[in-house]
Amino acid sequence: YKVGDCVQYRGEACRQYLSGRMIMLTSESREDMYDIDRNLRAATMFIDSSPSISQQCRQISQAVACFHMYKVCNTTSPIPSKQPLAICKKDCELIQKEICPSELALAAEHDLVGDGPKALFPSCPALPTAGSCIPILDAQRSQMSTSSETPRGHLTHWCYVNTGMKYEGAVSTTESGKTCLNWSE
């Protein structure tokens, strides 16, 4: 594989949004691609544990970060395109101006908005106004209304942070089948 090729997403951090989708390789280094996933998992844990971020913005921000950090290939176009799909500009503007304005202002202060290596969110004015885009808000509404199982992003603590003292998840068994000890032990 080389930079610009489209491969199926096989990571963990964005499985809820990118499972089965094709993403564009942005580096020939596998480690660089793994770094994106690690950084997104860390960002998600921070966002999920931050009391200043509303529940709605947590879910939306995870979706936006996944679709922004990973370049999603346009597989619906009859002509293969090297131009990845971007988040819909109108959704980006609504999120920035109405749904999560304080959260995005805070993110911008920490260089998390734009096209830099740390950026989890796109700069809305820089997004194309093209018809082919990734809808975030419509997808969120339909997911919230049709999903009977609570997606991972809705849980406040699906993973432990620091010592795990405030872990509220339901998992008490490791992937290898061993039973976890109580945090108090």
Short mmCIF file of C-alpha atoms in Angstrom, two decimals:
data_model
loop_
_atom_site.label_atom_id
_atom_site.label_comp_id
_atom_site.label_asym_id
_atom_site.label_seq_id
_atom_site.Cartn_x
_atom_site.Cartn_y
_atom_site.Cartn_z
CA TYR A 1 0.00 0.00 0.00
CA LYS A 2 1.05 3.58 -0.58
CA VAL A 3 -0.11 7.03 0.52
CA GLY A 4 -3.46 7.82 -1.09
CA ASP A 5 -4.61 4.19 -1.27
CA CYS A 6 -7.94 3.33 0.31
CA VAL A 7 -7.99 0.48 2.83
CA GLN A 8 -10.69 -0.83 5.14
CA TYR A 9 -10.67 0.73 8.61
CA ARG A 10 -9.51 -1.86 11.14
CA GLY A 11 -8.89 0.31 14.18
CA GLU A 12 -10.65 0.37 17.51
CA ALA A 13 -11.22 4.04 18.42
CA CYS A 14 -13.67 4.78 15.57
CA ARG A 15 -15.20 1.35 15.07
CA GLN A 16 -18.67 2.73 15.84
CA TYR A 17 -18.40 5.20 12.93
CA LEU A 18 -15.91 3.71 10.47
CA SER A 19 -16.56 -0.04 10.65
CA GLY A 20 -16.67 -1.35 7.07
CA ARG A 21 -15.63 2.00 5.57
CA MET A 22 -12.60 2.69 3.45
CA ILE A 23 -10.05 5.19 4.73
CA MET A 24 -7.19 6.82 2.87
CA LEU A 25 -3.64 6.06 3.92
CA THR A 26 -2.02 9.35 4.88
CA SER A 27 1.36 7.82 5.68
CA GLU A 28 3.34 4.81 4.51
CA SER A 29 4.20 4.10 8.13
CA ARG A 30 1.84 1.69 9.82
CA GLU A 31 2.91 3.17 13.14
CA ASP A 32 1.63 6.62 12.06
CA MET A 33 -1.78 5.11 11.31
CA TYR A 34 -1.80 3.33 14.69
CA ASP A 35 -0.88 6.65 16.33
CA ILE A 36 -4.08 8.21 14.96
CA ASP A 37 -6.11 5.47 16.64
CA ARG A 38 -4.19 5.78 19.92
CA ASN A 39 -4.59 9.57 19.92
CA LEU A 40 -8.31 9.27 19.23
CA ARG A 41 -8.76 6.75 22.07
CA ALA A 42 -6.95 9.11 24.44
CA ALA A 43 -9.01 12.09 23.24
CA THR A 44 -12.24 10.12 23.66
CA MET A 45 -11.31 9.17 27.23
CA PHE A 46 -10.55 12.81 28.01
CA ILE A 47 -13.80 14.03 26.41
CA ASP A 48 -15.86 11.34 28.17
CA SER A 49 -14.38 12.23 31.56
CA SER A 50 -14.65 16.01 31.19
CA PRO A 51 -17.61 17.38 33.18
CA SER A 52 -17.64 20.62 31.14
CA ILE A 53 -18.61 18.79 27.93
CA SER A 54 -22.31 18.05 27.45
CA GLN A 55 -23.44 14.51 26.67
CA GLN A 56 -24.65 15.57 23.21
CA CYS A 57 -21.31 17.19 22.41
CA ARG A 58 -19.41 14.11 23.60
CA GLN A 59 -21.16 11.91 21.08
CA ILE A 60 -20.93 14.45 18.26
CA SER A 61 -17.28 15.27 18.96
CA GLN A 62 -16.26 11.62 18.78
CA ALA A 63 -17.95 11.24 15.37
CA VAL A 64 -16.44 14.50 14.07
CA ALA A 65 -12.96 13.56 15.31
CA CYS A 66 -13.15 10.14 13.64
CA PHE A 67 -14.29 11.52 10.30
CA HIS A 68 -11.75 14.36 10.46
CA MET A 69 -8.66 12.46 11.64
CA TYR A 70 -9.25 9.56 9.25
CA LYS A 71 -9.69 10.59 5.65
CA VAL A 72 -12.79 8.67 4.47
CA CYS A 73 -12.63 7.53 0.85
CA ASN A 74 -15.50 8.40 -1.46
CA THR A 75 -16.58 4.93 -2.56
CA THR A 76 -19.97 6.06 -3.95
CA SER A 77 -18.42 8.02 -6.81
CA PRO A 78 -18.33 6.10 -10.13
CA ILE A 79 -14.91 7.61 -10.84
CA PRO A 80 -12.33 6.74 -8.16
CA SER A 81 -11.41 9.97 -6.41
CA LYS A 82 -8.26 10.76 -4.48
CA GLN A 83 -10.22 13.49 -2.70
CA PRO A 84 -11.50 12.16 0.65
CA LEU A 85 -14.98 13.00 1.91
CA ALA A 86 -15.22 15.85 4.38
CA ILE A 87 -17.79 16.51 7.08
CA CYS A 88 -20.79 18.46 5.76
CA LYS A 89 -20.09 22.18 6.10
CA LYS A 90 -23.63 22.98 7.31
CA ASP A 91 -23.32 20.37 10.09
CA CYS A 92 -19.91 21.73 11.09
CA GLU A 93 -21.30 25.27 11.31
CA LEU A 94 -24.34 24.17 13.35
CA ILE A 95 -22.12 22.27 15.79
CA GLN A 96 -19.75 25.24 16.09
CA LYS A 97 -22.37 27.98 16.41
CA GLU A 98 -25.37 26.34 18.10
CA ILE A 99 -24.82 22.86 19.51
CA CYS A 100 -21.31 22.96 21.05
CA PRO A 101 -20.04 26.57 20.82
CA SER A 102 -18.22 26.69 24.17
CA GLU A 103 -16.69 23.23 23.68
CA LEU A 104 -15.35 24.15 20.22
CA ALA A 105 -14.03 27.50 21.47
CA LEU A 106 -12.10 25.61 24.16
CA ALA A 107 -10.83 23.09 21.58
CA ALA A 108 -9.65 25.95 19.34
CA GLU A 109 -7.62 27.40 22.22
CA HIS A 110 -5.71 24.11 22.40
CA ASP A 111 -4.99 23.85 18.63
CA LEU A 112 -7.57 21.07 18.27
CA VAL A 113 -9.42 22.80 15.41
CA GLY A 114 -8.05 22.99 11.86
CA ASP A 115 -5.76 20.77 9.84
CA GLY A 116 -2.81 20.51 12.21
CA PRO A 117 -1.57 17.13 13.46
CA LYS A 118 -3.42 17.50 16.80
CA ALA A 119 -6.66 18.81 15.26
CA LEU A 120 -9.72 16.74 16.18
CA PHE A 121 -12.15 19.12 14.46
CA PRO A 122 -12.07 20.72 11.03
CA SER A 123 -12.10 24.45 10.45
CA CYS A 124 -15.67 24.91 9.19
CA PRO A 125 -14.90 27.73 6.69
CA ALA A 126 -12.21 25.53 5.09
CA LEU A 127 -14.66 22.70 4.35
CA PRO A 128 -15.90 22.36 0.77
CA THR A 129 -19.56 23.11 0.06
CA ALA A 130 -19.72 20.04 -2.19
CA GLY A 131 -22.77 17.80 -2.25
CA SER A 132 -20.77 14.70 -1.33
CA CYS A 133 -20.02 15.00 2.35
CA ILE A 134 -20.37 13.09 5.61
CA PRO A 135 -23.52 14.12 7.49
CA ILE A 136 -22.90 14.19 11.22
CA LEU A 137 -26.11 15.57 12.68
CA ASP A 138 -28.56 13.49 10.62
CA ALA A 139 -26.57 10.37 11.48
CA GLN A 140 -26.61 11.28 15.18
CA ARG A 141 -30.38 11.83 15.22
CA SER A 142 -31.14 8.56 13.45
CA GLN A 143 -28.67 6.67 15.61
CA MET A 144 -30.16 8.09 18.80
CA SER A 145 -33.72 7.32 17.77
CA THR A 146 -33.25 3.84 16.28
CA SER A 147 -30.56 2.33 18.45
CA SER A 148 -31.86 0.20 21.28
CA GLU A 149 -28.38 -0.66 22.47
CA THR A 150 -26.50 2.29 23.93
CA PRO A 151 -23.45 2.92 21.74
CA ARG A 152 -20.10 3.11 23.45
CA GLY A 153 -19.83 6.88 23.00
CA HIS A 154 -22.94 7.46 25.16
CA LEU A 155 -21.38 5.90 28.24
CA THR A 156 -19.60 8.30 30.49
CA HIS A 157 -16.90 5.84 31.54
CA TRP A 158 -16.51 2.96 29.09
CA CYS A 159 -12.86 2.88 29.96
CA TYR A 160 -10.98 3.65 33.13
CA VAL A 161 -8.98 6.84 33.63
CA ASN A 162 -5.91 7.08 35.88
CA THR A 163 -6.46 4.65 38.77
CA GLY A 164 -9.91 3.57 37.57
CA MET A 165 -11.48 4.80 40.82
CA LYS A 166 -14.52 6.25 39.01
CA TYR A 167 -14.95 3.47 36.45
CA GLU A 168 -18.67 2.88 35.91
CA GLY A 169 -18.49 0.33 33.12
CA ALA A 170 -20.09 -3.09 33.24
CA VAL A 171 -17.07 -5.13 32.14
CA SER A 172 -15.36 -7.15 34.86
CA THR A 173 -13.62 -9.75 32.69
CA THR A 174 -10.42 -9.29 30.69
CA GLU A 175 -10.24 -10.14 26.98
CA SER A 176 -8.40 -13.33 27.92
CA GLY A 177 -11.25 -14.38 30.25
CA LYS A 178 -9.75 -13.55 33.65
CA THR A 179 -12.00 -11.96 36.27
CA CYS A 180 -10.95 -8.46 37.30
CA LEU A 181 -10.26 -7.61 40.93
CA ASN A 182 -12.35 -4.95 42.62
CA TRP A 183 -10.60 -1.57 42.67
CA SER A 184 -10.76 -1.60 46.47
CA GLU A 185 -8.70 -4.84 46.66
#
